[in-house]
Every structure is written in C-alpha cells, then in structure tokens.
Amino acid sequence: MAAAVVSEVDGWPVGETPEDLTEYAMAQGAEGYDVHEVRLCRCAACGGHVFGVRGDLEEHAAKRICRSCGAEHFIADSGQYWDDARSGIMVCECDGDGDEEDFNVAVGYSLYADGDGIRAIAITSRCVACGRLGYWDDWMIRGGEMHLLDLA
C-alpha cells in the first residue's frame, strides 16, 4: 500500500488516493475521541470504491450508493434511524459535476480502552473530482457493537 499523501490546497486538506482517508480519519477523531481503526468503504456487490452519499445529520444516519452498480448500504447502525424524507446529499465545495458528486468514503472507529467495543464512529470522504478530504458526521455508538467494524 502506498504512503498517504495529504496536503493542503486553499486551506483544505487534499488527498491523492482513497488510502489518504486513513490518515485523515485518524487525525479528525470521532466525537472527540481518538480513532483506532479505519475502514475504507468498498461495495460488497461489485467491489467499487466510488459512492454518492446521503445522510441525515440530525439523526446521525448515512447511506452510500455505489456509482458502479447502484447498490445501497447503510453505514454502521444508520438503517435504524433512516428517513428518506429527511436525508440530503453530500456535496463538495468544488461542485464537481453540479449534480450528486462522487466520493471515496472511510469510517473511523474509536474503540474503548480495553478494545472490547466501539465508542464512536466518524464518516470521512474524499471528493473524486478535486481530492478534497472532508468530515461528514460522527456519533456515539454506546453499546460498543464490534460487528459495526464490518458495516463501513
């Protein structure tokens, strides 16, 4: 795996590859806690790594839509809180193609000190058009469900 290359352009962090999201997510944290694990999102149906993202910041729910095959996946426990009517699309300041934009997505996980549960998660993204790294949302998990590591 290539080393992450995160730079700054016009005051914004920019990454050259999806792998740069690992460094970025670790630096950002989740709900004020350190991030210990990062999962780069890949489509379970086709293996794609470019997504559109919809979310509800008030309910802390997010869904990624694969640009290759159209498969939809709720991130972590988002499906429990999802309401299509309240969701909005993730956009980048660069305004990519002017419609729904394409992103690489990663989920950062903050683990409890004993490593026996997830404390919080954070969703980060990299705009495919301009490389800008961004922070979408974060929330507490409380129950510590380790299976959420596999639901990025």
PDB file of C-alpha atoms in Angstrom:
ATOM      1  CA  MET A   1       0.000   0.000   0.000  1.00  0.00           C
ATOM      2  CA  ALA A   2       1.321   3.454  -0.901  1.00  0.00           C
ATOM      3  CA  ALA A   3       2.081   6.005   1.798  1.00  0.00           C
ATOM      4  CA  ALA A   4      -0.631   8.585   2.375  1.00  0.00           C
ATOM      5  CA  VAL A   5      -0.077  11.983   0.799  1.00  0.00           C
ATOM      6  CA  VAL A   6      -2.272  14.579   2.472  1.00  0.00           C
ATOM      7  CA  SER A   7      -1.517  18.154   1.502  1.00  0.00           C
ATOM      8  CA  GLU A   8      -3.310  21.470   1.838  1.00  0.00           C
ATOM      9  CA  VAL A   9      -4.776  23.476  -1.033  1.00  0.00           C
ATOM     10  CA  ASP A  10      -6.521  26.793  -0.362  1.00  0.00           C
ATOM     11  CA  GLY A  11      -6.782  25.872   3.329  1.00  0.00           C
ATOM     12  CA  TRP A  12      -8.418  22.470   2.668  1.00  0.00           C
ATOM     13  CA  PRO A  13      -6.848  19.046   3.198  1.00  0.00           C
ATOM     14  CA  VAL A  14      -6.444  17.185  -0.093  1.00  0.00           C
ATOM     15  CA  GLY A  15      -5.614  13.547  -0.711  1.00  0.00           C
ATOM     16  CA  GLU A  16      -4.311  11.894  -3.855  1.00  0.00           C
ATOM     17  CA  THR A  17      -5.829   8.426  -3.278  1.00  0.00           C
ATOM     18  CA  PRO A  18      -8.641   6.832  -1.239  1.00  0.00           C
ATOM     19  CA  GLU A  19      -5.994   5.477   1.159  1.00  0.00           C
ATOM     20  CA  ASP A  20      -5.286   9.062   2.276  1.00  0.00           C
ATOM     21  CA  LEU A  21      -8.593   8.879   4.153  1.00  0.00           C
ATOM     22  CA  THR A  22      -6.977   6.622   6.754  1.00  0.00           C
ATOM     23  CA  GLU A  23      -4.549   9.337   7.893  1.00  0.00           C
ATOM     24  CA  TYR A  24      -7.261  11.982   7.707  1.00  0.00           C
ATOM     25  CA  ALA A  25      -9.813   9.983   9.725  1.00  0.00           C
ATOM     26  CA  MET A  26      -7.227   9.210  12.421  1.00  0.00           C
ATOM     27  CA  ALA A  27      -6.358  12.928  12.679  1.00  0.00           C
ATOM     28  CA  GLN A  28     -10.022  14.008  12.882  1.00  0.00           C
ATOM     29  CA  GLY A  29     -11.202  11.639  15.619  1.00  0.00           C
ATOM     30  CA  ALA A  30     -14.786  10.666  16.400  1.00  0.00           C
ATOM     31  CA  GLU A  31     -16.966  12.570  18.874  1.00  0.00           C
ATOM     32  CA  GLY A  32     -13.802  13.967  20.473  1.00  0.00           C
ATOM     33  CA  TYR A  33     -12.148  10.550  20.890  1.00  0.00           C
ATOM     34  CA  ASP A  34      -9.126   9.073  19.091  1.00  0.00           C
ATOM     35  CA  VAL A  35      -9.829   6.874  16.085  1.00  0.00           C
ATOM     36  CA  HIS A  36      -8.158   3.464  16.396  1.00  0.00           C
ATOM     37  CA  GLU A  37      -9.492   1.648  13.310  1.00  0.00           C
ATOM     38  CA  VAL A  38     -10.357   2.953   9.843  1.00  0.00           C
ATOM     39  CA  ARG A  39     -12.269   1.045   7.188  1.00  0.00           C
ATOM     40  CA  LEU A  40     -12.194   2.221   3.567  1.00  0.00           C
ATOM     41  CA  CYS A  41     -15.611   1.570   2.070  1.00  0.00           C
ATOM     42  CA  ARG A  42     -15.930  -0.950  -0.751  1.00  0.00           C
ATOM     43  CA  CYS A  43     -19.136  -2.122  -2.368  1.00  0.00           C
ATOM     44  CA  ALA A  44     -19.978  -5.670  -1.274  1.00  0.00           C
ATOM     45  CA  ALA A  45     -21.773  -6.291  -4.574  1.00  0.00           C
ATOM     46  CA  CYS A  46     -19.123  -5.203  -7.104  1.00  0.00           C
ATOM     47  CA  GLY A  47     -16.012  -4.096  -5.190  1.00  0.00           C
ATOM     48  CA  GLY A  48     -16.387  -0.459  -6.294  1.00  0.00           C
ATOM     49  CA  HIS A  49     -14.971   2.339  -4.147  1.00  0.00           C
ATOM     50  CA  VAL A  50     -16.740   5.433  -5.535  1.00  0.00           C
ATOM     51  CA  PHE A  51     -20.026   6.431  -3.937  1.00  0.00           C
ATOM     52  CA  GLY A  52     -22.692   9.024  -3.674  1.00  0.00           C
ATOM     53  CA  VAL A  53     -23.575   9.672  -0.035  1.00  0.00           C
ATOM     54  CA  ARG A  54     -26.906  10.633   1.512  1.00  0.00           C
ATOM     55  CA  GLY A  55     -27.407  11.382   5.149  1.00  0.00           C
ATOM     56  CA  ASP A  56     -29.411  12.898   7.948  1.00  0.00           C
ATOM     57  CA  LEU A  57     -27.081  14.870  10.217  1.00  0.00           C
ATOM     58  CA  GLU A  58     -29.762  15.325  12.884  1.00  0.00           C
ATOM     59  CA  GLU A  59     -30.409  11.586  13.224  1.00  0.00           C
ATOM     60  CA  HIS A  60     -26.760  10.609  12.565  1.00  0.00           C
ATOM     61  CA  ALA A  61     -27.599   8.305   9.687  1.00  0.00           C
ATOM     62  CA  ALA A  62     -25.739   7.813   6.403  1.00  0.00           C
ATOM     63  CA  LYS A  63     -26.115   5.656   3.320  1.00  0.00           C
ATOM     64  CA  ARG A  64     -23.638   5.178   0.483  1.00  0.00           C
ATOM     65  CA  ILE A  65     -24.702   4.413  -3.067  1.00  0.00           C
ATOM     66  CA  CYS A  66     -22.190   2.628  -5.299  1.00  0.00           C
ATOM     67  CA  ARG A  67     -21.544   4.523  -8.536  1.00  0.00           C
ATOM     68  CA  SER A  68     -20.581   1.307 -10.352  1.00  0.00           C
ATOM     69  CA  CYS A  69     -23.615  -0.889  -9.648  1.00  0.00           C
ATOM     70  CA  GLY A  70     -26.120   1.248  -7.700  1.00  0.00           C
ATOM     71  CA  ALA A  71     -26.070  -0.935  -4.561  1.00  0.00           C
ATOM     72  CA  GLU A  72     -27.051   0.957  -1.404  1.00  0.00           C
ATOM     73  CA  HIS A  73     -25.515   0.333   2.011  1.00  0.00           C
ATOM     74  CA  PHE A  74     -26.301   1.913   5.378  1.00  0.00           C
ATOM     75  CA  ILE A  75     -23.153   2.870   7.270  1.00  0.00           C
ATOM     76  CA  ALA A  76     -22.861   1.213  10.704  1.00  0.00           C
ATOM     77  CA  ASP A  77     -26.212   1.355  12.546  1.00  0.00           C
ATOM     78  CA  SER A  78     -27.747   4.030  10.269  1.00  0.00           C
ATOM     79  CA  GLY A  79     -30.553   1.848   8.974  1.00  0.00           C
ATOM     80  CA  GLN A  80     -32.254   2.020  12.390  1.00  0.00           C
ATOM     81  CA  TYR A  81     -32.578   5.795  12.124  1.00  0.00           C
ATOM     82  CA  TRP A  82     -33.090   6.285   8.386  1.00  0.00           C
ATOM     83  CA  ASP A  83     -35.831   8.503   6.962  1.00  0.00           C
ATOM     84  CA  ASP A  84     -35.591   9.139   3.188  1.00  0.00           C
ATOM     85  CA  ALA A  85     -37.668  12.308   3.510  1.00  0.00           C
ATOM     86  CA  ARG A  86     -35.098  13.888   5.836  1.00  0.00           C
ATOM     87  CA  SER A  87     -31.926  12.858   4.053  1.00  0.00           C
ATOM     88  CA  GLY A  88     -29.762  15.116   1.936  1.00  0.00           C
ATOM     89  CA  ILE A  89     -26.898  14.514  -0.466  1.00  0.00           C
ATOM     90  CA  MET A  90     -23.246  15.053   0.366  1.00  0.00           C
ATOM     91  CA  VAL A  91     -21.627  17.678  -1.838  1.00  0.00           C
ATOM     92  CA  CYS A  92     -18.156  19.147  -2.144  1.00  0.00           C
ATOM     93  CA  GLU A  93     -17.246  22.826  -2.254  1.00  0.00           C
ATOM     94  CA  CYS A  94     -15.777  22.253  -5.749  1.00  0.00           C
ATOM     95  CA  ASP A  95     -19.292  21.472  -7.037  1.00  0.00           C
ATOM     96  CA  GLY A  96     -17.874  18.523  -9.035  1.00  0.00           C
ATOM     97  CA  ASP A  97     -20.299  17.868 -11.874  1.00  0.00           C
ATOM     98  CA  GLY A  98     -23.044  20.041 -10.378  1.00  0.00           C
ATOM     99  CA  ASP A  99     -25.226  17.045  -9.534  1.00  0.00           C
ATOM    100  CA  GLU A 100     -24.724  14.306  -6.974  1.00  0.00           C
ATOM    101  CA  GLU A 101     -20.989  14.044  -6.540  1.00  0.00           C
ATOM    102  CA  ASP A 102     -18.607  11.121  -6.307  1.00  0.00           C
ATOM    103  CA  PHE A 103     -16.661  10.289  -3.165  1.00  0.00           C
ATOM    104  CA  ASN A 104     -14.354   7.722  -1.669  1.00  0.00           C
ATOM    105  CA  VAL A 105     -15.624   7.063   1.848  1.00  0.00           C
ATOM    106  CA  ALA A 106     -13.998   5.800   5.044  1.00  0.00           C
ATOM    107  CA  VAL A 107     -15.348   5.160   8.524  1.00  0.00           C
ATOM    108  CA  GLY A 108     -13.146   5.791  11.558  1.00  0.00           C
ATOM    109  CA  TYR A 109     -13.858   3.864  14.746  1.00  0.00           C
ATOM    110  CA  SER A 110     -12.965   4.915  18.270  1.00  0.00           C
ATOM    111  CA  LEU A 111     -12.614   1.835  20.462  1.00  0.00           C
ATOM    112  CA  TYR A 112     -12.930   1.569  24.235  1.00  0.00           C
ATOM    113  CA  ALA A 113      -9.611   1.343  26.089  1.00  0.00           C
ATOM    114  CA  ASP A 114      -9.932  -2.422  26.566  1.00  0.00           C
ATOM    115  CA  GLY A 115     -10.580  -2.813  22.811  1.00  0.00           C
ATOM    116  CA  ASP A 116     -13.812  -4.612  23.615  1.00  0.00           C
ATOM    117  CA  GLY A 117     -16.263  -2.293  21.915  1.00  0.00           C
ATOM    118  CA  ILE A 118     -16.835   0.701  19.660  1.00  0.00           C
ATOM    119  CA  ARG A 119     -17.292   4.029  21.436  1.00  0.00           C
ATOM    120  CA  ALA A 120     -17.931   6.287  18.430  1.00  0.00           C
ATOM    121  CA  ILE A 121     -17.650   6.433  14.653  1.00  0.00           C
ATOM    122  CA  ALA A 122     -16.821   9.168  12.142  1.00  0.00           C
ATOM    123  CA  ILE A 123     -17.547   9.239   8.410  1.00  0.00           C
ATOM    124  CA  THR A 124     -14.941  10.909   6.216  1.00  0.00           C
ATOM    125  CA  SER A 125     -14.773  11.372   2.468  1.00  0.00           C
ATOM    126  CA  ARG A 126     -12.523  12.275  -0.441  1.00  0.00           C
ATOM    127  CA  CYS A 127     -14.060  14.090  -3.414  1.00  0.00           C
ATOM    128  CA  VAL A 128     -13.090  12.196  -6.563  1.00  0.00           C
ATOM    129  CA  ALA A 129     -13.186  15.407  -8.652  1.00  0.00           C
ATOM    130  CA  CYS A 130     -10.823  17.556  -6.575  1.00  0.00           C
ATOM    131  CA  GLY A 131      -9.324  15.292  -3.883  1.00  0.00           C
ATOM    132  CA  ARG A 132     -10.641  17.424  -1.015  1.00  0.00           C
ATOM    133  CA  LEU A 133     -10.927  15.479   2.230  1.00  0.00           C
ATOM    134  CA  GLY A 134     -13.994  16.094   4.334  1.00  0.00           C
ATOM    135  CA  TYR A 135     -15.705  15.142   7.529  1.00  0.00           C
ATOM    136  CA  TRP A 136     -19.369  14.176   7.079  1.00  0.00           C
ATOM    137  CA  ASP A 137     -20.653  13.212  10.546  1.00  0.00           C
ATOM    138  CA  ASP A 138     -19.809  11.375  13.739  1.00  0.00           C
ATOM    139  CA  TRP A 139     -21.830   9.804  16.512  1.00  0.00           C
ATOM    140  CA  MET A 140     -21.610   7.764  19.671  1.00  0.00           C
ATOM    141  CA  ILE A 141     -22.350   4.041  19.452  1.00  0.00           C
ATOM    142  CA  ARG A 142     -22.761   3.495  23.220  1.00  0.00           C
ATOM    143  CA  GLY A 143     -23.377  -0.266  23.017  1.00  0.00           C
ATOM    144  CA  GLY A 144     -19.942  -0.951  21.631  1.00  0.00           C
ATOM    145  CA  GLU A 145     -21.139  -3.398  18.958  1.00  0.00           C
ATOM    146  CA  MET A 146     -17.914  -4.686  17.341  1.00  0.00           C
ATOM    147  CA  HIS A 147     -19.816  -6.057  14.314  1.00  0.00           C
ATOM    148  CA  LEU A 148     -20.154  -2.435  13.137  1.00  0.00           C
ATOM    149  CA  LEU A 149     -16.482  -2.603  12.067  1.00  0.00           C
ATOM    150  CA  ASP A 150     -17.715  -4.677   9.142  1.00  0.00           C
ATOM    151  CA  LEU A 151     -20.531  -2.253   8.232  1.00  0.00           C
ATOM    152  CA  ALA A 152     -18.467   0.684   6.965  1.00  0.00           C
TER     153      ALA A 152
END
